[in-house]
Short mmCIF file of C-alpha atoms and ligand atoms in Angstrom, two decimals:
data_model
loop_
_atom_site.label_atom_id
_atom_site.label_comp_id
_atom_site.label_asym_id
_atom_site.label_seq_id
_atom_site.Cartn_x
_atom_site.Cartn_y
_atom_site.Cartn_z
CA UNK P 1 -14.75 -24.36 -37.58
CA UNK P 2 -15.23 -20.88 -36.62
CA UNK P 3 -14.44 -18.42 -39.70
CA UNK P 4 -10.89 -17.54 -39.40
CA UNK P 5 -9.60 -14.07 -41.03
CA UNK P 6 -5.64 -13.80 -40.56
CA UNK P 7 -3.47 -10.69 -41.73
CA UNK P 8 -0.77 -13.41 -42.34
CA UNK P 9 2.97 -13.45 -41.59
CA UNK P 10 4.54 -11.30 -39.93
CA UNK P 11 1.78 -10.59 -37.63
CA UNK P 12 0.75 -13.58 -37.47
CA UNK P 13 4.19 -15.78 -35.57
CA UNK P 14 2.64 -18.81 -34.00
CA UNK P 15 5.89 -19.64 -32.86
CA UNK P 16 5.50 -16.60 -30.52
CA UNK P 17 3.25 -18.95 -27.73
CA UNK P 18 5.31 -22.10 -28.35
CA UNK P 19 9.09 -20.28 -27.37
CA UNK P 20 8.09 -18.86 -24.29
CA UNK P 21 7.99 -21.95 -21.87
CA UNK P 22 5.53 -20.02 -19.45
CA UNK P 23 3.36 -19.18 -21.78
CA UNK P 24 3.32 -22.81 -23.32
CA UNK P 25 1.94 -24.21 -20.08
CA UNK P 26 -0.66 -21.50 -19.75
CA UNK P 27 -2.08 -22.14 -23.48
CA UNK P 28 -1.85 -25.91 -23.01
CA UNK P 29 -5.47 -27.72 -23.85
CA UNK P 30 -5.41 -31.11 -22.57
CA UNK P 31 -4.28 -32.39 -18.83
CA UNK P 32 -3.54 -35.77 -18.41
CA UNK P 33 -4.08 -36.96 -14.13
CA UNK P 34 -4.12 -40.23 -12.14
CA UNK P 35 -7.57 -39.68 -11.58
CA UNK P 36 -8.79 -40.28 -15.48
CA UNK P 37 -6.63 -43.51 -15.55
CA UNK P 38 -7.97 -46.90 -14.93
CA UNK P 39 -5.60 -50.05 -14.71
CA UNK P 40 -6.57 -53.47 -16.07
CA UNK P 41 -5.36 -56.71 -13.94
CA UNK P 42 -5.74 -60.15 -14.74
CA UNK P 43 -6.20 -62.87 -12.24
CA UNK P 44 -4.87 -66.22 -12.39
CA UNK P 45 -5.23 -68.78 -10.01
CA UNK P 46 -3.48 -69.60 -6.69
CA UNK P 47 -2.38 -72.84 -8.30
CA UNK P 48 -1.65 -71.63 -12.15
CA UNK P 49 2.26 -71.35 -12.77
CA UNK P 50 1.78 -69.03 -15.93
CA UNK P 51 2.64 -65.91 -14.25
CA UNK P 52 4.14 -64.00 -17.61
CA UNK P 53 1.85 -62.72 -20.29
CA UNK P 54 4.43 -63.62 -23.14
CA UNK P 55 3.18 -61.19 -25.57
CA UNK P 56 2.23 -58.46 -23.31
CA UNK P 57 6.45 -57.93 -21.13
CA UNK P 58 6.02 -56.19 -18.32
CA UNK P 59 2.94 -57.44 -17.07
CA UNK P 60 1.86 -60.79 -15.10
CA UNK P 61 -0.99 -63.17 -14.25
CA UNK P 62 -1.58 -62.04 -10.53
CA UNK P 63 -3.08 -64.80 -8.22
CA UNK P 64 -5.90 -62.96 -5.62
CA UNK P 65 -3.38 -62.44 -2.90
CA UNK P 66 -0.34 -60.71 -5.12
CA UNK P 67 -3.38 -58.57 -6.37
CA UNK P 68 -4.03 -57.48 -2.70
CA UNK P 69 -0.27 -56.44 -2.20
CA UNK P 70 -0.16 -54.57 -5.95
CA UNK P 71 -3.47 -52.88 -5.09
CA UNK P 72 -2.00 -51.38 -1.59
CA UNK P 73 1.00 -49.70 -3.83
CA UNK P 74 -1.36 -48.56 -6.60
CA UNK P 75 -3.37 -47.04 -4.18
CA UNK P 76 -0.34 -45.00 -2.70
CA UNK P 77 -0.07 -44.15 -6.26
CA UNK P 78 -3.36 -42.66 -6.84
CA UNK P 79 -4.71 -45.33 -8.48
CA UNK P 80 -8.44 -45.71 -7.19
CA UNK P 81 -10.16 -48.23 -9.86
CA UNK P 82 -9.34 -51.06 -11.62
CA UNK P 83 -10.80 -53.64 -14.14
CA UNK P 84 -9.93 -57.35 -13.53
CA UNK P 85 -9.92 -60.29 -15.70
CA UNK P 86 -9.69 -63.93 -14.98
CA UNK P 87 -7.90 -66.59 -16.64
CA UNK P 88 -10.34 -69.71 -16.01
CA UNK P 89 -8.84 -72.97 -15.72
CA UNK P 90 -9.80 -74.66 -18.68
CA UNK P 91 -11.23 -77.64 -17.41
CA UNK P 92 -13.83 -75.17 -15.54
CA UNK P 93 -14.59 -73.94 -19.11
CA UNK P 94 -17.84 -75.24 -21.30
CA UNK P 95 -20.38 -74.35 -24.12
CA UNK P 96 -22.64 -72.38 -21.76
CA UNK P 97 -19.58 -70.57 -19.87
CA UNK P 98 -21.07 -71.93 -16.72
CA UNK P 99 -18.36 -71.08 -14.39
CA UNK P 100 -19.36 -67.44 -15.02
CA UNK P 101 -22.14 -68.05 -12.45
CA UNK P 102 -20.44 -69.82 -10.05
CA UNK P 103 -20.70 -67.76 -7.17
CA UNK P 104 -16.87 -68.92 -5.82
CA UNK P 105 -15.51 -68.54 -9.54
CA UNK P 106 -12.34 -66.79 -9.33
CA UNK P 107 -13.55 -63.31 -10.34
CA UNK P 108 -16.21 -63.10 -6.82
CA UNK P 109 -13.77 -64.97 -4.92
CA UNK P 110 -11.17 -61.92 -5.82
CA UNK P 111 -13.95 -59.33 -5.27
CA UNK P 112 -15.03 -60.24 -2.51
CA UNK P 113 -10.91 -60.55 -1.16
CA UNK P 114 -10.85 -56.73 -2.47
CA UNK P 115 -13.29 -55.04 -0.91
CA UNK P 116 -12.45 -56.86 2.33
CA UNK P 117 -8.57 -55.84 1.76
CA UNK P 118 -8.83 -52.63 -0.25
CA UNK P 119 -12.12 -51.14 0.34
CA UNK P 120 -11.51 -47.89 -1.32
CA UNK P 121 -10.28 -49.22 -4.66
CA UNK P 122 -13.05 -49.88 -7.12
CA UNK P 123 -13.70 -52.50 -9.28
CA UNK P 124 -14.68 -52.70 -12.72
CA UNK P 125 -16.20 -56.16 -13.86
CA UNK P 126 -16.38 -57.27 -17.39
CA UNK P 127 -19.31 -59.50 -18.29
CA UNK P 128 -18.93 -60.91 -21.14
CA UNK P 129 -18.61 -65.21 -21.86
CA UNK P 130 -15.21 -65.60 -23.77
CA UNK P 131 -13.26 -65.90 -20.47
CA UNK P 132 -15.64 -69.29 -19.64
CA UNK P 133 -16.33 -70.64 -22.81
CA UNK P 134 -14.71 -73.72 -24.71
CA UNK P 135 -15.14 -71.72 -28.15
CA UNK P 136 -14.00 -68.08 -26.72
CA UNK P 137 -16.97 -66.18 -28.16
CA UNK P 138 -18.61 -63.74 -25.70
CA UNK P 139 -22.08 -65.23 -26.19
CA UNK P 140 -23.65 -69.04 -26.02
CA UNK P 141 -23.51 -70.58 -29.37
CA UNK P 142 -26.03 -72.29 -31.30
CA UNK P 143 -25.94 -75.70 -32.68
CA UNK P 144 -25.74 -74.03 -36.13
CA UNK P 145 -22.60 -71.78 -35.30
CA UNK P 146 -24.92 -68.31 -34.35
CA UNK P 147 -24.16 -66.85 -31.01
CA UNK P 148 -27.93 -67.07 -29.46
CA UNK P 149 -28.13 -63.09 -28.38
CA UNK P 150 -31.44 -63.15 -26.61
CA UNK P 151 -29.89 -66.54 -23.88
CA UNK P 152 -26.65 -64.83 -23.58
CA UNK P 153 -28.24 -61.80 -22.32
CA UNK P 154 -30.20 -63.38 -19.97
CA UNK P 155 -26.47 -64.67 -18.86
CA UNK P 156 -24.94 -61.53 -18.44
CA UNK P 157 -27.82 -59.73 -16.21
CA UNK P 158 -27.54 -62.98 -14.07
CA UNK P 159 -23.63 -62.32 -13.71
CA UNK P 160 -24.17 -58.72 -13.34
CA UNK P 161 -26.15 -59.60 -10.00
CA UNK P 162 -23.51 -62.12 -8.81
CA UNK P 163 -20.82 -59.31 -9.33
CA UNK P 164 -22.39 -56.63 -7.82
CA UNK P 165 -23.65 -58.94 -4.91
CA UNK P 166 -19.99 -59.42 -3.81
CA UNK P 167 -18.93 -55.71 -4.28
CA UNK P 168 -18.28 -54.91 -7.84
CA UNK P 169 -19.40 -50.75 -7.75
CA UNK P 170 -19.18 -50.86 -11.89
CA UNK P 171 -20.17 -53.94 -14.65
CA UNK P 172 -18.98 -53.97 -17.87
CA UNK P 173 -20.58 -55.86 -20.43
CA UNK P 174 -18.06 -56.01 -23.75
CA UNK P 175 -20.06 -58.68 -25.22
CA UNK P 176 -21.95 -56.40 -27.79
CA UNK P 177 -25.21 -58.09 -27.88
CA UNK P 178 -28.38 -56.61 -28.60
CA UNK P 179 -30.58 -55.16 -25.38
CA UNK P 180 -28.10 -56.34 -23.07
CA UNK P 181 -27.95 -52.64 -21.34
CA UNK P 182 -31.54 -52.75 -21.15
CA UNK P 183 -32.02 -56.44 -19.33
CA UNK P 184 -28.67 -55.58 -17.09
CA UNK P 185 -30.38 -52.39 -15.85
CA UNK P 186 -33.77 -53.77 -15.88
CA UNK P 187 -32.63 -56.95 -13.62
CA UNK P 188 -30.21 -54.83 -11.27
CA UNK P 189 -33.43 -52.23 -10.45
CA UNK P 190 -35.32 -55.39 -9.81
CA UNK P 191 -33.15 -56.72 -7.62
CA UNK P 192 -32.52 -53.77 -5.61
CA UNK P 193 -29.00 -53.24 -6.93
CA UNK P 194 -29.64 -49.23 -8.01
CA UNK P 195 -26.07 -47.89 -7.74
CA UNK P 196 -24.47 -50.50 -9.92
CA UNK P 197 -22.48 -48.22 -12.42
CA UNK P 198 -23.36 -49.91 -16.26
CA UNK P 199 -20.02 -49.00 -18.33
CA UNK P 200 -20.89 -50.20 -21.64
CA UNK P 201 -18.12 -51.22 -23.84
CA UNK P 202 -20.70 -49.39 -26.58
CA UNK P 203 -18.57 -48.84 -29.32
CA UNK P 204 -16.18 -51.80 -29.62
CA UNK P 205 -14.78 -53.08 -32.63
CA UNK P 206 -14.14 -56.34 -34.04
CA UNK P 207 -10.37 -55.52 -33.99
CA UNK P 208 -6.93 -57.42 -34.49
CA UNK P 209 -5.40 -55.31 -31.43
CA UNK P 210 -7.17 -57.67 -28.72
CA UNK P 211 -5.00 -60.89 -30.10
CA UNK P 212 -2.20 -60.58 -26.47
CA UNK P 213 -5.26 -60.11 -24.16
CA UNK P 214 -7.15 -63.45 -25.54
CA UNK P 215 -3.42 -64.82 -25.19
CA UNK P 216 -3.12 -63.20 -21.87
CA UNK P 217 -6.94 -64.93 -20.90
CA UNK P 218 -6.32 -68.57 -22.86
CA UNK P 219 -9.34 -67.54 -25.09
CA UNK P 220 -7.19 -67.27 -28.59
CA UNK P 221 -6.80 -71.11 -29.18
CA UNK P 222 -10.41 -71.84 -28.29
CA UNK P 223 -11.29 -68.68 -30.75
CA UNK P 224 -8.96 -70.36 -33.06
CA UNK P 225 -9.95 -69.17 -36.49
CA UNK P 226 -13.42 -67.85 -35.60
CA UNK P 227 -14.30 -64.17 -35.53
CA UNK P 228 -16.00 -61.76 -33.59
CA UNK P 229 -17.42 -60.22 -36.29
CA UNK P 230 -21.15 -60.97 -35.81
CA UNK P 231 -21.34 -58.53 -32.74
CA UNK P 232 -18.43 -56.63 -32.59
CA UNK P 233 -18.58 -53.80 -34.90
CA UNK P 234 -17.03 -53.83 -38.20
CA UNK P 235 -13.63 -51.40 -38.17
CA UNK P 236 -14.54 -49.56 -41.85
CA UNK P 237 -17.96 -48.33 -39.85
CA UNK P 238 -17.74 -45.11 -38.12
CA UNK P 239 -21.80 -44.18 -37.57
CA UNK P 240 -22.68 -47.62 -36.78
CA UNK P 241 -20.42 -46.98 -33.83
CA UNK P 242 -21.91 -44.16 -32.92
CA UNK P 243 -25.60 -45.17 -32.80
CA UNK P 244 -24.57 -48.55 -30.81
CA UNK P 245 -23.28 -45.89 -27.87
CA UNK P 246 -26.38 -43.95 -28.10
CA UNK P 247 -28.57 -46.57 -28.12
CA UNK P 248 -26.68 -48.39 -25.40
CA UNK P 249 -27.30 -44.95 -23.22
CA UNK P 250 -31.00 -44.88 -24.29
CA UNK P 251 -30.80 -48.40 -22.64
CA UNK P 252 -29.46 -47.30 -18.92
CA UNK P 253 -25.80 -47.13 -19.72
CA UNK P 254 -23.87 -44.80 -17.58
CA UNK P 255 -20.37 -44.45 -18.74
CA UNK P 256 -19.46 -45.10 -22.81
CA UNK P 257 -16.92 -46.62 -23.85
CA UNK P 258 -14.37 -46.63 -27.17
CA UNK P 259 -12.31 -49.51 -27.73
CA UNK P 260 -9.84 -49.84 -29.26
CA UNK P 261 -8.23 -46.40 -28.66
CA UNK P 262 -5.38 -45.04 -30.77
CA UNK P 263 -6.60 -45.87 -34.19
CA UNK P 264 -10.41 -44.72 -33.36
CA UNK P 265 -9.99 -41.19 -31.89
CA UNK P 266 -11.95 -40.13 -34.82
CA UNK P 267 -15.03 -42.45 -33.05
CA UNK P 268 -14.09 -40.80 -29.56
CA UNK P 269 -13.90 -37.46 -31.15
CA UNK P 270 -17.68 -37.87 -32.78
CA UNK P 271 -19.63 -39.63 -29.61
CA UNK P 272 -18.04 -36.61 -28.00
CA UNK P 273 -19.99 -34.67 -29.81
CA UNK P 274 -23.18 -36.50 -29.87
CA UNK P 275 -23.41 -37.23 -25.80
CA UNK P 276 -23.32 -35.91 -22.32
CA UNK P 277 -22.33 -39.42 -20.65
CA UNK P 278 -18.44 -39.71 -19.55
CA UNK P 279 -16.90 -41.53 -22.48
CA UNK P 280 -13.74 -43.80 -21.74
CA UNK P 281 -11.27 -44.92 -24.40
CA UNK P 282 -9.69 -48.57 -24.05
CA UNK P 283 -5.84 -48.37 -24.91
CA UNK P 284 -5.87 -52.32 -25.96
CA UNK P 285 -3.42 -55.12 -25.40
CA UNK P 286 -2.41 -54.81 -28.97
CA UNK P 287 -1.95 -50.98 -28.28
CA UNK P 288 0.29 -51.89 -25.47
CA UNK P 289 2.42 -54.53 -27.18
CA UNK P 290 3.42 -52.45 -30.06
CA UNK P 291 4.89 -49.39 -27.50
CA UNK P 292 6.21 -51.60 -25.40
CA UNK P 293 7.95 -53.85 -27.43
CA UNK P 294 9.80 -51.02 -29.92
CA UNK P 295 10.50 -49.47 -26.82
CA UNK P 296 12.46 -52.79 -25.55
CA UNK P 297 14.54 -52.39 -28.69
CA UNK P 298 15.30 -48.66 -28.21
CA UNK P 299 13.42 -47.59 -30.88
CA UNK P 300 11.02 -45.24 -28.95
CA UNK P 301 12.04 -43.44 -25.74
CA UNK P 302 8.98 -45.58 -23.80
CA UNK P 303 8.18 -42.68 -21.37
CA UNK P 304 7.61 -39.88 -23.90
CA UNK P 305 5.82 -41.88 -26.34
CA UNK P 306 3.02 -43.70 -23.79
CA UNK P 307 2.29 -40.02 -22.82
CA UNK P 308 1.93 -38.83 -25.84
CA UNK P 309 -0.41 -42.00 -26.52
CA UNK P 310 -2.44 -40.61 -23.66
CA UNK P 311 -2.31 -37.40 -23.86
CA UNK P 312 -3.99 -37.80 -27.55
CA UNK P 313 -6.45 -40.01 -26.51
CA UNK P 314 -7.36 -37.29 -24.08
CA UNK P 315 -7.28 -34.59 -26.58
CA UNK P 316 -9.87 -36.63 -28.44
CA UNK P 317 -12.74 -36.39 -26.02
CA UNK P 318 -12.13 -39.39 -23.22
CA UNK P 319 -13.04 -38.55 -19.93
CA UNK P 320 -11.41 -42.09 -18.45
CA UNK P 321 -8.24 -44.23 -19.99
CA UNK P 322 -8.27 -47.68 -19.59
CA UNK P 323 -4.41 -48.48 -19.78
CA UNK P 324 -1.67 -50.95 -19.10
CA UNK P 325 0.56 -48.07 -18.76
CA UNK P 326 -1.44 -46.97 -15.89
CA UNK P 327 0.48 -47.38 -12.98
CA UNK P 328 3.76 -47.07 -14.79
CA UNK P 329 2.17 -43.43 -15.68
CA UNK P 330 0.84 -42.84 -12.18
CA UNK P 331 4.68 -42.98 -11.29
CA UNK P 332 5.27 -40.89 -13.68
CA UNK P 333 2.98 -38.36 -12.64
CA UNK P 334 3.67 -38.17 -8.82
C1 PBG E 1 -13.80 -59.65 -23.61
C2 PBG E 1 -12.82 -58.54 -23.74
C3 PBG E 1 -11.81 -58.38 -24.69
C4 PBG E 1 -11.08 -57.26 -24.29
C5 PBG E 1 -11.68 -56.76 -23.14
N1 PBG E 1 -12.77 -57.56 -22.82
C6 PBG E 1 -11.42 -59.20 -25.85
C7 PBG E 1 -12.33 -59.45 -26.94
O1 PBG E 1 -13.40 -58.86 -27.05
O2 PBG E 1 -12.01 -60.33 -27.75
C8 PBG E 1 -9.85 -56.74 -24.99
C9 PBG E 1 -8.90 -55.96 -24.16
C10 PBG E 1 -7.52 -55.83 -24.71
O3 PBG E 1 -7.21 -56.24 -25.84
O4 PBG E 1 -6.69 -55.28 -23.98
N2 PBG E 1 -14.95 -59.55 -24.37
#
């Protein structure tokens, strides 16, 4: 904080800036566009009859062709990338989360339908297990319960080619395992894949706000009564966070990340501080629900309080917004 010296009221009127609407708009800090906003989908497939994300209204289970028709109005919108996640049939599901490297699993099957379709929107991938795995963890686990870091690594750089061989521009690994930044960048240089974009979910917490998207993906009953807790990072822990980020840039990492978003814009705030990468902020499922639903019994006026949501996650330091409110907001926006 810079030292402040003030003469105090009456020459001092704050209020002077804030009544004069002109004036207002030419002091304002933050900007909020359609270009910092990136909207999540999640796939379902052509045969699956759960269309409705019960605890997420508003949204839907898109099969790969509805995705092509949303993507041509998003894209009108100003919408330009999105992140997509699949909910696997559970019979394709095992221990290993084999299906992740099936090279006609839904997620390259829907790639590769994109950037034939859409060419211009971009795709973010997650990589992480807990969409393909009996036990929804993010990693392989061990007879004795562990999640085996150094295997599911290996995992993840092989699913990080298989994306980016059918078009994905940007992976995503949430998984927070050790080194996996490192082995995803080493394998994608070796391989020839050198504009892959890494966004690291770097600082994600082991948080209750995820509980509609593992709904949303059919991961929360195989999760059951397990926790996340060995990788993701504890919520009390603030420097922790941090020094996973750096150390996941130190690693190859391109773009940050900060997830959840509205309770951690202190974590935002602070990598701000502490990097040069682009940071992005994941409003969560949870983050979603809660608006959406007090907002479907009048309690908030919906519009006014997602942008404020936004505009304060903003204010805190993120340079990209992963939100369900995305295209709603792009609307908004035109
Ligand atoms: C998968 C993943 C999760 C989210 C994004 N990728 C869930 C989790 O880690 O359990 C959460 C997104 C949301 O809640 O909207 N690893």
């Amino acid at each position: 904080m810079k030292h402040f010296y003030s003469r105090g009221f009456p020459f001092h009127r704050g209020r002077r800036l804030r009544n004069n609407r002109n004036i207002s708009h030419l002091i304002t800090e933050t900007n909020l566009s359609v270009n910092d906003l990136v909207m999540p989908y999640f796939l379902r497939e052509e045969d699956d009859d759960q269309v409705a994300i019960k605890n997420m209204p508003g949204l839907k289970r898109f099969s790969t062709n509805e995705l092509i028709n949303e993507l041509k109005i998003i894209q009108d919108l100003g919408i330009k990338t999105i992140a997509i996640f699949p909910k696997v049939d559970e019979k394709k599901k095992d221990e290993h989360g084999s299906e992740s490297l099936n090279a006609d699993n839904l997620v390259c099957r829907s790639l590769r339908e994109i950037k034939n379709k859409c060419p211009n929107i971009s795709v973010i991938c997650d990589l992480a297990l807990d969409a393909y795995t009996t036990n929804g963890h993010d990693g392989v686990m061990d007879r004795n319960g562990q999640i085996n870091n150094d295997e599911t690594i290996e995992i993840l750089s092989k699913m990080a080619l298989l994306f980016s061989a059918n078009g994905c521009e940007i992976v995503a690994p949430s998984d927070m395992m050790d080194g996996r930044i490192k082995i995803i960048r080493e394998t994608l240089e070796k391989e020839k894949f050198k504009d892959t974009i890494i966004l690291s979910y770097s600082s994600k917490f082991s948080s209750n706000f995820y509980s509609p998207f593992r709904d949303a993906l059919g991961s929360k009953k195989n999760l059951a009564n397990s926790s996340k807790s060995s990788y993701q990072i504890n919520f009390k822990n603030k420097r922790e966070a941090i020094k996973e980020s750096l150390e996941d840039q130190h690693e190859g990492a391109d773009i940050l990340m900060v997830k959840p978003a509205m309770y951690y814009l202190d974590i935002i705030n602070e990598l701000k501080k502490n990097t040069f990468c682009p940071i992005a902020a994941y409003q969560v499922s949870g983050e979603y629900s809660m608006i959406k639903h007090l907002s479907d019994k009048q309690i908030f006026h919906y519009k006014d309080v997602v942008l404020e949501s936004l505009y304060c996650i903003k204010r805190a330091g993120a340079d990209i917004i992963f939100s369900y409110f995305a295209k709603e907001v792009a609307e908004w926006l035109k």
